[in-house]
Coordinates of C-alpha atoms in Angstrom, one line a residue:
X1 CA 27.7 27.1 26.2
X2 CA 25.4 30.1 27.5
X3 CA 25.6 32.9 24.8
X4 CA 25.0 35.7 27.4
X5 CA 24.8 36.1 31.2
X6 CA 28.1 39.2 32.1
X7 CA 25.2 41.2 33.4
X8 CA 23.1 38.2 35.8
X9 CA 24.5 37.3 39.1
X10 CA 23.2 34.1 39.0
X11 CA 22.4 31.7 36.4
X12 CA 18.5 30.6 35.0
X13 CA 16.5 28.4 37.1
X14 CA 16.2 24.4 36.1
X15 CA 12.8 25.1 34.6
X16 CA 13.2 28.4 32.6
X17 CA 16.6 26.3 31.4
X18 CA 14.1 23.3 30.2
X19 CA 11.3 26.5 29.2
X20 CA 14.0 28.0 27.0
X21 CA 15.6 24.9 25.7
X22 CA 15.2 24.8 21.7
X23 CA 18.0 23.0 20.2
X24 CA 16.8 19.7 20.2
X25 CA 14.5 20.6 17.3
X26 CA 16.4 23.8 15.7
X27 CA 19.3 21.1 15.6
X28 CA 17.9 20.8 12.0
X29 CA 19.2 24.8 10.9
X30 CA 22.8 23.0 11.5
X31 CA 24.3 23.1 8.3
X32 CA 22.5 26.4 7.6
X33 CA 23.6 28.3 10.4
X34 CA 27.2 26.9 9.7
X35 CA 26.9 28.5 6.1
X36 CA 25.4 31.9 7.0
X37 CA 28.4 31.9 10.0
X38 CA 30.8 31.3 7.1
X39 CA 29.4 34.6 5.2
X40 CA 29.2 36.5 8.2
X41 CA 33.0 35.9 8.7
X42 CA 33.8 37.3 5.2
X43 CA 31.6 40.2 5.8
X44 CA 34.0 40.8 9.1
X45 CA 37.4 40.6 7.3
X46 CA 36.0 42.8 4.6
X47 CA 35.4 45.1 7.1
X48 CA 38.9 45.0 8.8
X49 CA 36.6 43.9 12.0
X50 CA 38.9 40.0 11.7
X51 CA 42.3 40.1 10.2
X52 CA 42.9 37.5 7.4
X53 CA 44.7 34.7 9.5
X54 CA 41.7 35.1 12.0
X55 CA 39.2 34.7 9.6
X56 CA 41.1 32.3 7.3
X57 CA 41.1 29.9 10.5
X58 CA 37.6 30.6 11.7
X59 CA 36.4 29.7 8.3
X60 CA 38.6 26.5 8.4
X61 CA 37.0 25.4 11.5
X62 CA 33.6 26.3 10.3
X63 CA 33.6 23.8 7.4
X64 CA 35.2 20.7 9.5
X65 CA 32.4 21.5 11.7
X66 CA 30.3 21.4 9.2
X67 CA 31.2 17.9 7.7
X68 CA 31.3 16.5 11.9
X69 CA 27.6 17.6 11.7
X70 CA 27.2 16.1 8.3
X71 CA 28.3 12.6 10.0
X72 CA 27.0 13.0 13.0
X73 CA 30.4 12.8 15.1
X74 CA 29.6 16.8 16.2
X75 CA 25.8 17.2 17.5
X76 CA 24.5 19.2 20.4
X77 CA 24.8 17.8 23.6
X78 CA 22.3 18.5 26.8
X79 CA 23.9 22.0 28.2
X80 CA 23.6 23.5 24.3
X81 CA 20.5 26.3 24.8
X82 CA 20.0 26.2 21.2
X83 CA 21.5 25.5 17.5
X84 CA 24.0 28.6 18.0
X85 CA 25.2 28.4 20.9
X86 CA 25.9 24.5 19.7
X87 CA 27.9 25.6 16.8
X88 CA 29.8 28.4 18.9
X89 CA 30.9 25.7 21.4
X90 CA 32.4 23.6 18.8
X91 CA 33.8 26.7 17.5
X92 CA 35.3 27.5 20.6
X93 CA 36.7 23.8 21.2
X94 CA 39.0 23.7 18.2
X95 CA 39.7 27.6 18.2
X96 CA 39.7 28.9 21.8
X97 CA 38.3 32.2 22.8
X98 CA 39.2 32.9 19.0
X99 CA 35.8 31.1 18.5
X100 CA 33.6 33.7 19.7
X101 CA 34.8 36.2 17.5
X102 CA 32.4 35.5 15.0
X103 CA 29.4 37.0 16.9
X104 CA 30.4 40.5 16.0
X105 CA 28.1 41.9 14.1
X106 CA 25.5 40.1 14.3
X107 CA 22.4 38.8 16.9
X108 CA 21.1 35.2 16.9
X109 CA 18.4 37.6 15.9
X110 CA 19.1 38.5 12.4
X111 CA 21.0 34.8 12.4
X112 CA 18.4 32.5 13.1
X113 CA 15.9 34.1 10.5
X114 CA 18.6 33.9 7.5
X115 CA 19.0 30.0 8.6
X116 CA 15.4 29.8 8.8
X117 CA 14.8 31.1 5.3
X118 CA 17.6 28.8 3.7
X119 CA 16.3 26.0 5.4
X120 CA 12.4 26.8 4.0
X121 CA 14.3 26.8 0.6
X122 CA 15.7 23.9 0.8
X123 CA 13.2 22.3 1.7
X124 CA 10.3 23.5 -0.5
X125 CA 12.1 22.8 -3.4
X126 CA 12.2 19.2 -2.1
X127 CA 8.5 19.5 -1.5
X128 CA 8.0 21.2 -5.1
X129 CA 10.2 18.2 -7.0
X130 CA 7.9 15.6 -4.9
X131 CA 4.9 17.2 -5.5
X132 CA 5.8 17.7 -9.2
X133 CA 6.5 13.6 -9.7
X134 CA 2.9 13.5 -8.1
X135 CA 1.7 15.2 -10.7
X136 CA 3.6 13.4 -13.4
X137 CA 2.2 10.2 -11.9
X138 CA -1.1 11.0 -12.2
X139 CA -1.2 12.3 -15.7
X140 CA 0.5 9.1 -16.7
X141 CA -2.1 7.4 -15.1
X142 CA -5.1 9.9 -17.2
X143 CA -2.9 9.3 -20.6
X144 CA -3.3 5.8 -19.8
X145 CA -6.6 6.1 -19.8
X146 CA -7.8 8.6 -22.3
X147 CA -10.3 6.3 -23.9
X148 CA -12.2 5.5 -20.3
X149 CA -15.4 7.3 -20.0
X150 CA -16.6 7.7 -16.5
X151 CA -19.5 9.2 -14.8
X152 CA -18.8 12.8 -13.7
X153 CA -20.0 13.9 -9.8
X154 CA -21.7 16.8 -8.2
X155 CA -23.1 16.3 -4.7
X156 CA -21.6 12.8 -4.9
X157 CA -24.6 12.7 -7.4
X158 CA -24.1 11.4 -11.0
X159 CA -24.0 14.6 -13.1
X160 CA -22.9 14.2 -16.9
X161 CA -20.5 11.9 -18.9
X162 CA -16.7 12.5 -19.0
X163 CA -13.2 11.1 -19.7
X164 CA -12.1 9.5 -16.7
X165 CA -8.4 11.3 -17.7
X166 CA -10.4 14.7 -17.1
X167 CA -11.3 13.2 -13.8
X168 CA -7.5 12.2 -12.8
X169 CA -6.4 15.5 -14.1
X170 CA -8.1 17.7 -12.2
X171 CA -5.8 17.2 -9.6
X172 CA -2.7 18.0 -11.2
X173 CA -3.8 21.4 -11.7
X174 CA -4.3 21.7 -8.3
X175 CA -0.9 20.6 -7.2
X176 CA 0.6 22.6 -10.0
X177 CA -1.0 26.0 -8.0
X178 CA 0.7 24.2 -5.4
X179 CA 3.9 24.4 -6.9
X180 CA 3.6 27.7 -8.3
X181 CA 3.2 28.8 -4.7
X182 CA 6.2 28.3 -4.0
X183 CA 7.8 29.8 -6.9
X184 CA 6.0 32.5 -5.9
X185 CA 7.5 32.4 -2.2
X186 CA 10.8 32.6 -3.5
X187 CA 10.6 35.5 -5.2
X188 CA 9.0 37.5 -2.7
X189 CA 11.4 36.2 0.2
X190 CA 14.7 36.0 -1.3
X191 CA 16.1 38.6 0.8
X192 CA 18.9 38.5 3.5
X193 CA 17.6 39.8 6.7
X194 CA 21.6 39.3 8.0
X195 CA 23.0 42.5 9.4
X196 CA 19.7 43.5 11.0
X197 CA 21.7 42.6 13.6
X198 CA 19.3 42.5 17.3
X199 CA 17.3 45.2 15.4
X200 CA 19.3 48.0 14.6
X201 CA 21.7 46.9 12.0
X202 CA 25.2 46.4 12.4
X203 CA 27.6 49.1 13.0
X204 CA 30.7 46.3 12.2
X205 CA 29.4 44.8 9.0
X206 CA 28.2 47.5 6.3
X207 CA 27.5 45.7 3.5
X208 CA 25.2 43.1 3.7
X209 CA 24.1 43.5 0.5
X210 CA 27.6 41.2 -0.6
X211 CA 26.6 38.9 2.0
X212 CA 23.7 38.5 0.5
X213 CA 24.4 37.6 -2.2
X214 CA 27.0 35.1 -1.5
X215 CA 24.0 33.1 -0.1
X216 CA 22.3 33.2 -3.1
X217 CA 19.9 35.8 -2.3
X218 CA 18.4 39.0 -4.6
X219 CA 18.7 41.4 -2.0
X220 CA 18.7 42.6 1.4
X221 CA 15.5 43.3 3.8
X222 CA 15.0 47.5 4.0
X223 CA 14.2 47.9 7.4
X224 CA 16.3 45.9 10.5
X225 CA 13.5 46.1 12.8
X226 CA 10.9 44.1 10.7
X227 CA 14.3 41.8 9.6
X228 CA 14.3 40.2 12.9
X229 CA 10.5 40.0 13.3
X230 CA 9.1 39.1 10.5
X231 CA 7.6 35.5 10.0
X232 CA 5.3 35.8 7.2
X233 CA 7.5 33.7 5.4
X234 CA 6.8 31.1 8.1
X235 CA 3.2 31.8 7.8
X236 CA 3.2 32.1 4.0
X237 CA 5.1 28.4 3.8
X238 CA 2.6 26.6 6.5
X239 CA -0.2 28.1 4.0
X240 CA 1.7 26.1 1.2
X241 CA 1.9 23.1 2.9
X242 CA -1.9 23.3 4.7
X243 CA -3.0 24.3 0.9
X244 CA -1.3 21.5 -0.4
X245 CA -2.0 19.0 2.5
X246 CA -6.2 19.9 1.6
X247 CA -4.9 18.9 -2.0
X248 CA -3.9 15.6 -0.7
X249 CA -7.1 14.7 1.1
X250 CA -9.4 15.4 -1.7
X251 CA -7.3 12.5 -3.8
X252 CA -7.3 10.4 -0.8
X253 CA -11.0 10.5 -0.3
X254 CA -11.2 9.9 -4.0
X255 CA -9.4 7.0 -3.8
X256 CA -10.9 5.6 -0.5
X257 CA -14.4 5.8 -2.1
X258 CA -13.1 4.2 -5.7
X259 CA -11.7 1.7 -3.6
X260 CA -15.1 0.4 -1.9
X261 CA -16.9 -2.4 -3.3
X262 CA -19.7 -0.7 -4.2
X263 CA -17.4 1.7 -6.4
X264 CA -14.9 -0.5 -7.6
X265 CA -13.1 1.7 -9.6
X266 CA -9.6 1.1 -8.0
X267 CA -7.5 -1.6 -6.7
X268 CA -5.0 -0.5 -4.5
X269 CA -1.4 -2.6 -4.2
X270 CA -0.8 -5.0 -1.9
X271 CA 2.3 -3.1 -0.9
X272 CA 0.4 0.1 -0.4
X273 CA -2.6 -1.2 1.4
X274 CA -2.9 -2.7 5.0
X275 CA -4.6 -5.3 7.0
X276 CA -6.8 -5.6 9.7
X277 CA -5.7 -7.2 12.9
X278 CA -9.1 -9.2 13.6
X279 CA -10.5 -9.8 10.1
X280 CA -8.4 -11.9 7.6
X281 CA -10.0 -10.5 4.5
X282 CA -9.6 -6.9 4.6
X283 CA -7.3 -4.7 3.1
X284 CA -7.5 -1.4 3.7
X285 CA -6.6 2.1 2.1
X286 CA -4.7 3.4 4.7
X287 CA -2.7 5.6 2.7
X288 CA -5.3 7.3 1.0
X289 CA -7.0 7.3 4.7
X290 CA -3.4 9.2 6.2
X291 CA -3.1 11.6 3.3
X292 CA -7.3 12.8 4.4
X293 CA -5.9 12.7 7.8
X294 CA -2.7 14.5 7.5
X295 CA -4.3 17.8 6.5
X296 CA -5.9 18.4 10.0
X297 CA -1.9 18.6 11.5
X298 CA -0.8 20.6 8.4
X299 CA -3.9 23.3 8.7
X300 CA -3.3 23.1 12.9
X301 CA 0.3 24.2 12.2
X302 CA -0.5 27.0 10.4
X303 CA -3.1 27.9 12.7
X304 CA -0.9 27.8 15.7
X305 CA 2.2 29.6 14.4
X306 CA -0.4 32.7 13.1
X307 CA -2.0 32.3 16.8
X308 CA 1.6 33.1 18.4
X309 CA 1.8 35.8 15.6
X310 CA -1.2 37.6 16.1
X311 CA -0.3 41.4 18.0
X312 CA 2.9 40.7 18.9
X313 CA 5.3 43.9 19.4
X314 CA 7.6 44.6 17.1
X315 CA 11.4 43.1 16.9
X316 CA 12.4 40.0 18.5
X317 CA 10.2 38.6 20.9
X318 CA 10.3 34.5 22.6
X319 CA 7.7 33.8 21.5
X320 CA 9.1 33.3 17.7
X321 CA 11.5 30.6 19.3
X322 CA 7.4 28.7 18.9
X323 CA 7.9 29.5 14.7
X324 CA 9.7 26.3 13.6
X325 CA 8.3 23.2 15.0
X326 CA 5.3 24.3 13.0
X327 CA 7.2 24.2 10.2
X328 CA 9.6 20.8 10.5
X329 CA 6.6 19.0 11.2
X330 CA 4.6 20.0 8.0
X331 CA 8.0 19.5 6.0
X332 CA 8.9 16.1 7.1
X333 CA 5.3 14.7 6.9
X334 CA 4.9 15.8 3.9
X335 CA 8.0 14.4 2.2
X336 CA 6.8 11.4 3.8
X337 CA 3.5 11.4 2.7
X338 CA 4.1 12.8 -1.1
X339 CA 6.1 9.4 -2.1
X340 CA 3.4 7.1 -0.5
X341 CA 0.5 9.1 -1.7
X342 CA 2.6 8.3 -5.4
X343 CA 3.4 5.2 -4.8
X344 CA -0.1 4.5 -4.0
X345 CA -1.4 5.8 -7.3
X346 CA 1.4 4.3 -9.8
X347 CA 0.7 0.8 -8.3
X348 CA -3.2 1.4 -8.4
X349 CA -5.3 -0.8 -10.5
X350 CA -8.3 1.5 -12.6
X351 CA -11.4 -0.7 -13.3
X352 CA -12.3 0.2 -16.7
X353 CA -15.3 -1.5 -16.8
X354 CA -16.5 -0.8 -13.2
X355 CA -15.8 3.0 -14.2
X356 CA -17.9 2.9 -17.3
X357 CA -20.9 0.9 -16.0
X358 CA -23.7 3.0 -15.2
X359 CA -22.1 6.4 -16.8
X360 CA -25.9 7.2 -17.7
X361 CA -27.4 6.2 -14.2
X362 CA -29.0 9.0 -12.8
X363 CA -30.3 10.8 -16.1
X364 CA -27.2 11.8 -16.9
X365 CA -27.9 13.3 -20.8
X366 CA -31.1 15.2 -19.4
X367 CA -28.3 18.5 -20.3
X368 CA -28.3 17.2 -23.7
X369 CA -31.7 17.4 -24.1
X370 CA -31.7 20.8 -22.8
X371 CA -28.6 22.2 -25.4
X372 CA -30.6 20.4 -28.6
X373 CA -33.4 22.6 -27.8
X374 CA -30.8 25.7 -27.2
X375 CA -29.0 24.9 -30.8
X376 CA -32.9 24.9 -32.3
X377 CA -33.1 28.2 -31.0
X378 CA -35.3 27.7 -28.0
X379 CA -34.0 29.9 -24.6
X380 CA -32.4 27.4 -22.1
X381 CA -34.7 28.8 -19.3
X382 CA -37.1 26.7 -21.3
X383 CA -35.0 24.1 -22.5
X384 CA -34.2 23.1 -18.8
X385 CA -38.0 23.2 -18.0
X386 CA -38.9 20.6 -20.9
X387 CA -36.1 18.4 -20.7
X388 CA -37.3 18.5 -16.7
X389 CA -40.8 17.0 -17.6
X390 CA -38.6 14.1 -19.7
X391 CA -36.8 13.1 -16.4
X392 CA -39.8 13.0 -15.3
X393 CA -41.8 11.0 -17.3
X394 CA -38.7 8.5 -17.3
X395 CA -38.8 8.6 -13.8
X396 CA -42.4 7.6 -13.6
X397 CA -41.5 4.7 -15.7
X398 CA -38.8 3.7 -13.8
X399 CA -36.1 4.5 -16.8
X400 CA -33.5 6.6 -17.7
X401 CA -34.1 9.5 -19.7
X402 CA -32.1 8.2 -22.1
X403 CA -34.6 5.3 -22.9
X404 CA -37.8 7.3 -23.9
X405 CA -38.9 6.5 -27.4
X406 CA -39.3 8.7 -29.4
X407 CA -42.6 9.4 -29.4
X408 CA -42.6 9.9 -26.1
X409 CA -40.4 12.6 -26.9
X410 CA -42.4 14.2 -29.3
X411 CA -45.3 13.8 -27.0
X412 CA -43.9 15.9 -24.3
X413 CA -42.8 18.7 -26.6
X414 CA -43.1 18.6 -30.7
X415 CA -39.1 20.2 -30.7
X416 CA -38.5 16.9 -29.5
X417 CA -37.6 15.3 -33.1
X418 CA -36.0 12.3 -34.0
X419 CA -33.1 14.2 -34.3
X420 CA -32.7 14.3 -30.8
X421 CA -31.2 10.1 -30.3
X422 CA -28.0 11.9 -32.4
X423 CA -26.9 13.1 -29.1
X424 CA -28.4 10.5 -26.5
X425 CA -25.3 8.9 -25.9
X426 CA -22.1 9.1 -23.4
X427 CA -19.7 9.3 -26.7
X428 CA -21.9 12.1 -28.0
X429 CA -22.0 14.0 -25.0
X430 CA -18.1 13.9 -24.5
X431 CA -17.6 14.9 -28.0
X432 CA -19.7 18.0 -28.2
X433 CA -17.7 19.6 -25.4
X434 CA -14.5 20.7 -27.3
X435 CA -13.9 23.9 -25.6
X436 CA -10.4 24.1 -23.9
X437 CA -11.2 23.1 -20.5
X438 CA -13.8 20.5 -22.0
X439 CA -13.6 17.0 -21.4
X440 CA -13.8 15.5 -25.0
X441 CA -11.0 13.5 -26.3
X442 CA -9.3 16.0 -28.1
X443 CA -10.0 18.5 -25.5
X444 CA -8.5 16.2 -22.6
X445 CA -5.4 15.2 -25.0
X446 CA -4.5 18.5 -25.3
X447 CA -4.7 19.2 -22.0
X448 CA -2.5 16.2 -20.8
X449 CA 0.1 18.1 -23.4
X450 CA 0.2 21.2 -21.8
X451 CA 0.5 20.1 -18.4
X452 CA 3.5 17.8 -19.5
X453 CA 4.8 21.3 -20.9
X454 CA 4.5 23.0 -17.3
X455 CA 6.1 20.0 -15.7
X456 CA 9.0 19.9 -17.8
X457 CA 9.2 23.9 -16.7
X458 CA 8.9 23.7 -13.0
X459 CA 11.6 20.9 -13.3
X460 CA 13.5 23.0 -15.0
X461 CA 12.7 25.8 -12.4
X462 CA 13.5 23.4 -9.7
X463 CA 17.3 22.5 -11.0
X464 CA 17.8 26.3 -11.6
X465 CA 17.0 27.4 -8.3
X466 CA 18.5 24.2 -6.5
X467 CA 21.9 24.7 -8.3
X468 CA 21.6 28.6 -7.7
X469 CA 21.4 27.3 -3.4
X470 CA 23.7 24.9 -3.7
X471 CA 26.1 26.0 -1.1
X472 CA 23.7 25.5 1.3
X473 CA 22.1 22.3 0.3
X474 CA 22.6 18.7 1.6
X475 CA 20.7 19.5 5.4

């Protein structure tokens, strides 16, 4: 059913009906927009605007509806314009013209950006909770291997020695910012922009504020005309996701290079690899391949909603109807891809071996040369320079630097004592970096502990806020 046309003698054309068509994908804000109609009707009897029989049996029919659209025996049907008008017309079947009385008040202006926002928070605490078991994954996967060392990268170079848990845990720290994120968009966007109404409030319902909070959120937006425009929390969210998306890749590119043969670091389960359709032998790390993938559409979103965004006038304008497609897509991709990318990492096999060999290749304790001669009081300036002329004397030699006797050593500077093979090793390196973000042993075990503490706290975040939504969860 059409929610306006009194003042138009005729009705759209075929094409600007097709053009302006959005409720086959804002079919999703169902059970939201159900909810928010729910505390818009309360708002309305509290204001005397609906008497309490009226608003007793529009609130009735809201919840049936609402568990038809939960089983799928009410949905929108091809003459629907978009989610509200759906909802109206099954409003209006069981209640009559009785049905439209609930669009006092309010503007599918100020309504479809409060079922937007309870939607988004909805679903980025089911991002958060995925992401978070990510992260649990792969810690359990660096406590599993604390003892492992591994050669650390820069440039795709060999650089120094490190645990490879350092190397596995680097990532959780990035997904945690992730997560944080988004405890951080809940806090700054849990206001109600309900009662904005099309943009100047609502003359019918004066206390949003109680609406408000009977949908769970801390306040009210200040100013109606930014209410109904305002999609930074669209933008803010496709950030998130795009942010988190780039998170994703770097571990799938990690894992499609471990899983080469010339690495052979990683063997990836049968059940989360594929095959090729011409050559019997391969198997292939197509998940690790989609989650690279993936964060081209999840960047491209964002990018295309702040395009549509950018100098806009202020208020409502068509051209936000373009806001949430962006959005679905990153969502449902992403709790698609979270689980496999998880998945793919529990079931992994890590080549302990294969990871250790060559963890000196590529002069990797030429820096410990360089801090000896710092602790015997020489300036690193010249320390780097000397232990340069020991790669390259090793070099010459075809060696490691690692390998030079000792006189050889001593020959290309006299600081270079016998004292010096102490700390020519992998296990000596590791263990003289003890600082808190270092990767020896103790350092890394101490680490894995403190990420297990935030995990247990953002779970604990998650229920909290998940229970404090509840009436609005289960889309």
């Amino acid at each position: 059913m059409s929610l306006w046309g009194g003042r138009f003698a005729t009705g759209p054309n075929e094409s600007v009906v097709k053009l302006s068509r959005s409720v086959q994908f804002d079919w999703r804000l169902a059970p939201y927009d159900i909810r928010v109609n729910i505390a818009h009707v309360a708002g309305l009897k509290r204001a005397g605007v609906l008497n309490s029989e009226d608003a007793d049996r529009i609130t009735q029919a809201l919840n049936e509806l609402s568990q038809e659209v939960a089983s799928g025996s009410f949905t929108y049907i091809e003459s629907d314009e978009d989610v509200h008008s759906a909802i109206e017309r099954g409003l209006v079947g069981k209640l009559g013209e009785l049905g439209g009385a609930l669009r006092a008040g309010r503007s599918r202006n100020d309504l479809v950006v409060t079922d937007f926002k309870l939607y988004l928070v909805d679903h980025l605490l089911e991002v958060a909770q995925e992401t978070l078991e990510l992260v649990t994954t792969l810690d359990t996967a660096a406590s599993s291997h604390i003892g492992v060392i591994a050669p650390g990268f820069t440039h795709l170079q060999h650089a120094q020695p490190i645990l490879f848990s350092h190397e596995l845990a680097k990532h959780s720290h990035a997904l945690l910012r992730d997560i944080d994120r988004m405890k951080d968009w809940l806090t700054r966007n849990s206001v109600s922009p309900l009662g904005s109404g099309a943009l100047a409030g609502s003359s019918l319902v004066p206390n949003p504020e109680i609406i408000a909070a009977e949908l769970a959120f801390q306040g009210v937006t200040r100013n109606s005309i930014d209410a109904v425009s305002d999609r930074d929390f669209v933008a803010e969210a496709l950030f998130i996701f795009a942010m988190l998306g780039v998170h994703l890749s770097r571990i799938g590119e990690e894992f499609t290079i471990w899983n080469t043969q010339e690495f052979g670091w990683v063997t990836l389960d049968d059940a989360f690899s594929t095959g090729s359709s011409i050559m019997p032998q391969k198997k292939n790390p197509d998940i690790a391949e989609l989650a690279r993938g993936k964060a081209g559409r999840f960047i491209g979103n964002l990018t295309s909603l702040l395009v549509t965004l950018k100098g806009l006038p202020f208020a409502y304008n068509r051209d936000l109807q373009e806001d949430k497609e962006p959005i679905f897509d990153s969502v449902e991709e992403l709790l698609v891809l979270l689980p496999a990318v998880r998945g793919m990492i529990a079931t992994a096999g890590f080549n302990s071996t294969a990871i250790s060999k060559g963890v000196l290749d590529g002069h990797a304790l030429a820096t410990e040369i360089a801090d000896f001669l710092v602790r015997n009081g020489l300036p690193f300036a010249q320390a780097h320079e000397i232990s340069g002329k020991a790669v390259a004397l090793a070099e010459s030699r075809g060696q490691e630097v690692h390998e030079l006797t000792d006189i050889e050593f001593a020959g290309i500077d006299k600081r270079l004592t016998s004292e010096l093979r102490s700390v020519l090793s992998a296990q000596a390196a590791l263990d003289s970096r003890t600082s808190i973000n270092g990767t020896s042993s103790k350092s890394v075990t101490t680490q894995l502990a403190q990420l297990d503490t935030k995990i247990r706290g953002y779970s604990s975040w998650i229920a909290s806020e998940r229970k404090r939504f509840s009436g609005m969860m289960g889309a």
